[in-house]
Amino acid sequence: MPLPFLTADRSFEAADDIALPYDDRARWRRPYRPGPWRVAAAALWLLLASFVLFGAVIIALTASPASAGVVFALTLIVIASALRLLRMGVWVSAHGVRHVEFLVTRTVPWKRVVAVRTVQQPVRWLGLPRTVQGQALVLLRKDRTDADTAPLLTTHGLDFLSRVSAFDRAADTVEAWAAEYRRD
């Protein structure tokens, strides 16, 4: 039985980056896939959640329902954290650009965007305080100075660490969508 989705004669990467013509322009889209570091961290959080949930079931069978409810609530918090970790990143639509962080989401309409460009600057390594030299995709706004804005994407973030070509494709896509949407 032939399985065409498993054969090596198809090019997966070439067709994945092109937006389909019937895509809704008002829908929020991420121009790249979550990186392996982000997916691995979320998978570890979900693995931890499964252990905590198993503990909640054992506590429910042997102890008071109130303590099981507390552990079950902890499980829900861990699952929500893992899902939020996967949701983090840059999202683009005809309305503007949205930068989703763990606790904060910022949306900037296209009419307030001056430019979106890639610059060489010190960037945070995996979101930690340590900085290294790398590239960053920055959003220049009308109402803020250049030094006041945080980068949207970096080459040393959870999505693009050791994947410079993926960062270049994502940055080029966001820049192209910004040029297209600001024109409209």
Short mmCIF file of N, CA and C in Angstrom, two decimals, residues 86-170:
data_model
loop_
_atom_site.label_atom_id
_atom_site.label_comp_id
_atom_site.label_asym_id
_atom_site.label_seq_id
_atom_site.Cartn_x
_atom_site.Cartn_y
_atom_site.Cartn_z
N LEU A 86 3.13 27.17 23.92
CA LEU A 86 3.03 26.87 22.49
C LEU A 86 2.42 28.01 21.69
N ARG A 87 1.60 28.82 22.33
CA ARG A 87 0.91 29.93 21.66
C ARG A 87 1.80 31.15 21.50
N MET A 88 2.88 31.23 22.26
CA MET A 88 3.76 32.40 22.23
C MET A 88 4.38 32.58 20.85
N GLY A 89 4.60 33.85 20.49
CA GLY A 89 5.25 34.15 19.22
C GLY A 89 4.65 35.37 18.57
N VAL A 90 4.88 35.49 17.28
CA VAL A 90 4.39 36.63 16.49
C VAL A 90 3.27 36.15 15.59
N TRP A 91 2.15 36.87 15.61
CA TRP A 91 0.99 36.55 14.79
C TRP A 91 0.67 37.78 13.94
N VAL A 92 0.30 37.56 12.69
CA VAL A 92 0.06 38.65 11.75
C VAL A 92 -1.31 38.47 11.11
N SER A 93 -2.02 39.57 10.93
CA SER A 93 -3.28 39.57 10.17
C SER A 93 -3.42 40.92 9.50
N ALA A 94 -4.53 41.13 8.82
CA ALA A 94 -4.79 42.41 8.17
C ALA A 94 -5.02 43.51 9.20
N HIS A 95 -5.30 43.14 10.44
CA HIS A 95 -5.54 44.12 11.50
C HIS A 95 -4.24 44.69 12.06
N GLY A 96 -3.18 43.90 12.10
CA GLY A 96 -1.93 44.35 12.68
C GLY A 96 -1.02 43.19 12.99
N VAL A 97 -0.06 43.46 13.85
CA VAL A 97 0.88 42.43 14.28
C VAL A 97 0.68 42.23 15.78
N ARG A 98 0.67 40.98 16.20
CA ARG A 98 0.42 40.62 17.60
C ARG A 98 1.63 39.86 18.13
N HIS A 99 2.18 40.36 19.24
CA HIS A 99 3.32 39.71 19.89
C HIS A 99 2.79 39.07 21.17
N VAL A 100 2.74 37.74 21.18
CA VAL A 100 2.19 36.99 22.30
C VAL A 100 3.36 36.52 23.17
N GLU A 101 3.39 36.99 24.41
CA GLU A 101 4.36 36.54 25.38
C GLU A 101 3.64 35.64 26.38
N PHE A 102 4.36 35.17 27.41
CA PHE A 102 3.75 34.23 28.32
C PHE A 102 2.59 34.84 29.10
N LEU A 103 2.77 36.04 29.61
CA LEU A 103 1.71 36.68 30.39
C LEU A 103 1.06 37.87 29.70
N VAL A 104 1.67 38.40 28.66
CA VAL A 104 1.20 39.63 28.03
C VAL A 104 1.06 39.42 26.52
N THR A 105 0.02 40.00 25.96
CA THR A 105 -0.17 40.01 24.50
C THR A 105 -0.31 41.46 24.06
N ARG A 106 0.52 41.85 23.09
CA ARG A 106 0.48 43.22 22.57
C ARG A 106 0.10 43.17 21.09
N THR A 107 -0.89 43.98 20.73
CA THR A 107 -1.32 44.07 19.34
C THR A 107 -1.09 45.50 18.86
N VAL A 108 -0.42 45.63 17.71
CA VAL A 108 -0.14 46.94 17.13
C VAL A 108 -0.83 47.00 15.77
N PRO A 109 -1.77 47.95 15.57
CA PRO A 109 -2.40 48.07 14.25
C PRO A 109 -1.39 48.56 13.21
N TRP A 110 -1.64 48.21 11.96
CA TRP A 110 -0.70 48.55 10.89
C TRP A 110 -0.56 50.05 10.70
N LYS A 111 -1.57 50.83 11.04
CA LYS A 111 -1.47 52.29 10.84
C LYS A 111 -0.47 52.92 11.80
N ARG A 112 -0.09 52.25 12.89
CA ARG A 112 0.92 52.76 13.82
C ARG A 112 2.31 52.19 13.57
N VAL A 113 2.46 51.33 12.56
CA VAL A 113 3.75 50.69 12.25
C VAL A 113 4.48 51.53 11.21
N VAL A 114 5.72 51.89 11.52
CA VAL A 114 6.56 52.62 10.57
C VAL A 114 7.30 51.63 9.67
N ALA A 115 7.94 50.63 10.29
CA ALA A 115 8.70 49.64 9.53
C ALA A 115 8.89 48.39 10.37
N VAL A 116 9.14 47.29 9.66
CA VAL A 116 9.52 46.03 10.29
C VAL A 116 10.80 45.61 9.59
N ARG A 117 11.88 45.46 10.37
CA ARG A 117 13.15 45.12 9.74
C ARG A 117 14.02 44.27 10.65
N THR A 118 14.99 43.61 10.03
CA THR A 118 15.93 42.75 10.75
C THR A 118 17.19 43.56 11.05
N VAL A 119 17.63 43.51 12.31
CA VAL A 119 18.83 44.25 12.70
C VAL A 119 19.77 43.31 13.46
N GLN A 120 21.05 43.66 13.42
CA GLN A 120 22.07 42.93 14.17
C GLN A 120 22.23 43.64 15.52
N GLN A 121 22.01 42.91 16.62
CA GLN A 121 22.09 43.52 17.94
C GLN A 121 22.28 42.44 18.99
N PRO A 122 22.64 42.82 20.22
CA PRO A 122 22.66 41.82 21.29
C PRO A 122 21.24 41.36 21.60
N VAL A 123 21.05 40.04 21.67
CA VAL A 123 19.73 39.47 21.93
C VAL A 123 19.83 38.53 23.12
N ARG A 124 18.71 38.31 23.77
CA ARG A 124 18.68 37.41 24.94
C ARG A 124 18.69 35.96 24.47
N TRP A 125 19.49 35.15 25.16
CA TRP A 125 19.62 33.74 24.82
C TRP A 125 18.53 32.97 25.53
N LEU A 126 17.60 32.36 24.76
CA LEU A 126 16.47 31.58 25.27
C LEU A 126 15.62 32.37 26.27
N GLY A 127 15.58 33.68 26.10
CA GLY A 127 14.77 34.52 26.98
C GLY A 127 15.39 34.77 28.33
N LEU A 128 16.58 34.28 28.58
CA LEU A 128 17.27 34.48 29.85
C LEU A 128 18.00 35.82 29.85
N PRO A 129 18.46 36.30 31.00
CA PRO A 129 19.14 37.60 31.04
C PRO A 129 20.45 37.65 30.26
N ARG A 130 21.07 36.53 30.00
CA ARG A 130 22.34 36.52 29.26
C ARG A 130 22.11 36.95 27.81
N THR A 131 22.93 37.87 27.30
CA THR A 131 22.79 38.33 25.93
C THR A 131 23.97 37.85 25.09
N VAL A 132 23.67 37.59 23.83
CA VAL A 132 24.68 37.20 22.84
C VAL A 132 24.42 38.02 21.59
N GLN A 133 25.42 38.06 20.71
CA GLN A 133 25.24 38.80 19.46
C GLN A 133 24.39 37.97 18.51
N GLY A 134 23.37 38.58 17.95
CA GLY A 134 22.49 37.86 17.02
C GLY A 134 21.65 38.83 16.22
N GLN A 135 20.67 38.28 15.53
CA GLN A 135 19.76 39.10 14.73
C GLN A 135 18.41 39.15 15.41
N ALA A 136 17.72 40.26 15.19
CA ALA A 136 16.39 40.44 15.76
C ALA A 136 15.49 41.10 14.74
N LEU A 137 14.24 40.71 14.74
CA LEU A 137 13.22 41.35 13.93
C LEU A 137 12.55 42.38 14.82
N VAL A 138 12.68 43.66 14.47
CA VAL A 138 12.13 44.72 15.31
C VAL A 138 10.99 45.42 14.57
N LEU A 139 10.07 45.92 15.37
CA LEU A 139 8.91 46.64 14.87
C LEU A 139 9.09 48.10 15.27
N LEU A 140 9.20 48.99 14.29
CA LEU A 140 9.33 50.42 14.56
C LEU A 140 7.95 51.05 14.51
N ARG A 141 7.58 51.73 15.62
CA ARG A 141 6.25 52.30 15.74
C ARG A 141 6.32 53.82 15.71
N LYS A 142 5.20 54.43 15.34
CA LYS A 142 5.11 55.89 15.31
C LYS A 142 5.13 56.50 16.70
N ASP A 143 4.55 55.81 17.66
CA ASP A 143 4.38 56.39 18.99
C ASP A 143 5.48 56.01 19.98
N ARG A 144 6.53 55.32 19.55
CA ARG A 144 7.62 54.92 20.45
C ARG A 144 8.96 55.11 19.77
N THR A 145 10.00 55.23 20.59
CA THR A 145 11.35 55.34 20.05
C THR A 145 11.88 53.94 19.71
N ASP A 146 12.97 53.92 18.94
CA ASP A 146 13.53 52.64 18.53
C ASP A 146 14.06 51.84 19.71
N ALA A 147 14.63 52.51 20.72
CA ALA A 147 15.20 51.81 21.88
C ALA A 147 14.12 51.31 22.83
N ASP A 148 12.90 51.80 22.68
CA ASP A 148 11.81 51.47 23.60
C ASP A 148 11.06 50.20 23.20
N THR A 149 11.34 49.65 22.04
CA THR A 149 10.59 48.49 21.57
C THR A 149 11.40 47.20 21.73
N ALA A 150 10.74 46.16 22.17
CA ALA A 150 11.37 44.84 22.30
C ALA A 150 11.33 44.14 20.94
N PRO A 151 12.32 43.28 20.65
CA PRO A 151 12.30 42.57 19.37
C PRO A 151 11.15 41.57 19.31
N LEU A 152 10.62 41.39 18.10
CA LEU A 152 9.55 40.40 17.89
C LEU A 152 10.11 38.99 17.87
N LEU A 153 11.15 38.79 17.09
CA LEU A 153 11.80 37.48 16.94
C LEU A 153 13.30 37.67 17.07
N THR A 154 13.99 36.66 17.58
CA THR A 154 15.45 36.69 17.63
C THR A 154 16.00 35.34 17.18
N THR A 155 17.26 35.37 16.77
CA THR A 155 17.90 34.13 16.33
C THR A 155 18.23 33.20 17.50
N HIS A 156 18.17 33.70 18.73
CA HIS A 156 18.51 32.89 19.90
C HIS A 156 17.31 32.68 20.81
N GLY A 157 16.10 32.77 20.26
CA GLY A 157 14.90 32.50 21.03
C GLY A 157 14.54 31.02 21.00
N LEU A 158 13.44 30.67 21.64
CA LEU A 158 13.02 29.27 21.69
C LEU A 158 12.67 28.70 20.32
N ASP A 159 12.27 29.54 19.39
CA ASP A 159 11.85 29.04 18.08
C ASP A 159 12.99 28.90 17.08
N PHE A 160 14.06 29.68 17.23
CA PHE A 160 15.07 29.73 16.18
C PHE A 160 16.49 29.47 16.64
N LEU A 161 16.70 28.94 17.83
CA LEU A 161 18.05 28.64 18.29
C LEU A 161 18.64 27.55 17.40
N SER A 162 19.78 27.82 16.81
CA SER A 162 20.49 26.92 15.89
C SER A 162 19.72 26.68 14.59
N ARG A 163 18.79 27.58 14.26
CA ARG A 163 18.03 27.47 13.01
C ARG A 163 17.98 28.84 12.35
N VAL A 164 19.13 29.32 11.89
CA VAL A 164 19.23 30.66 11.33
C VAL A 164 18.43 30.77 10.04
N SER A 165 18.41 29.74 9.22
CA SER A 165 17.65 29.81 7.96
C SER A 165 16.15 29.90 8.23
N ALA A 166 15.67 29.23 9.28
CA ALA A 166 14.25 29.35 9.64
C ALA A 166 13.94 30.76 10.13
N PHE A 167 14.86 31.38 10.86
CA PHE A 167 14.67 32.76 11.29
C PHE A 167 14.61 33.68 10.08
N ASP A 168 15.52 33.48 9.12
CA ASP A 168 15.52 34.32 7.93
C ASP A 168 14.21 34.21 7.16
N ARG A 169 13.69 32.99 7.01
CA ARG A 169 12.41 32.81 6.32
C ARG A 169 11.27 33.47 7.07
N ALA A 170 11.23 33.31 8.39
CA ALA A 170 10.15 33.91 9.19
C ALA A 170 10.24 35.43 9.16
#
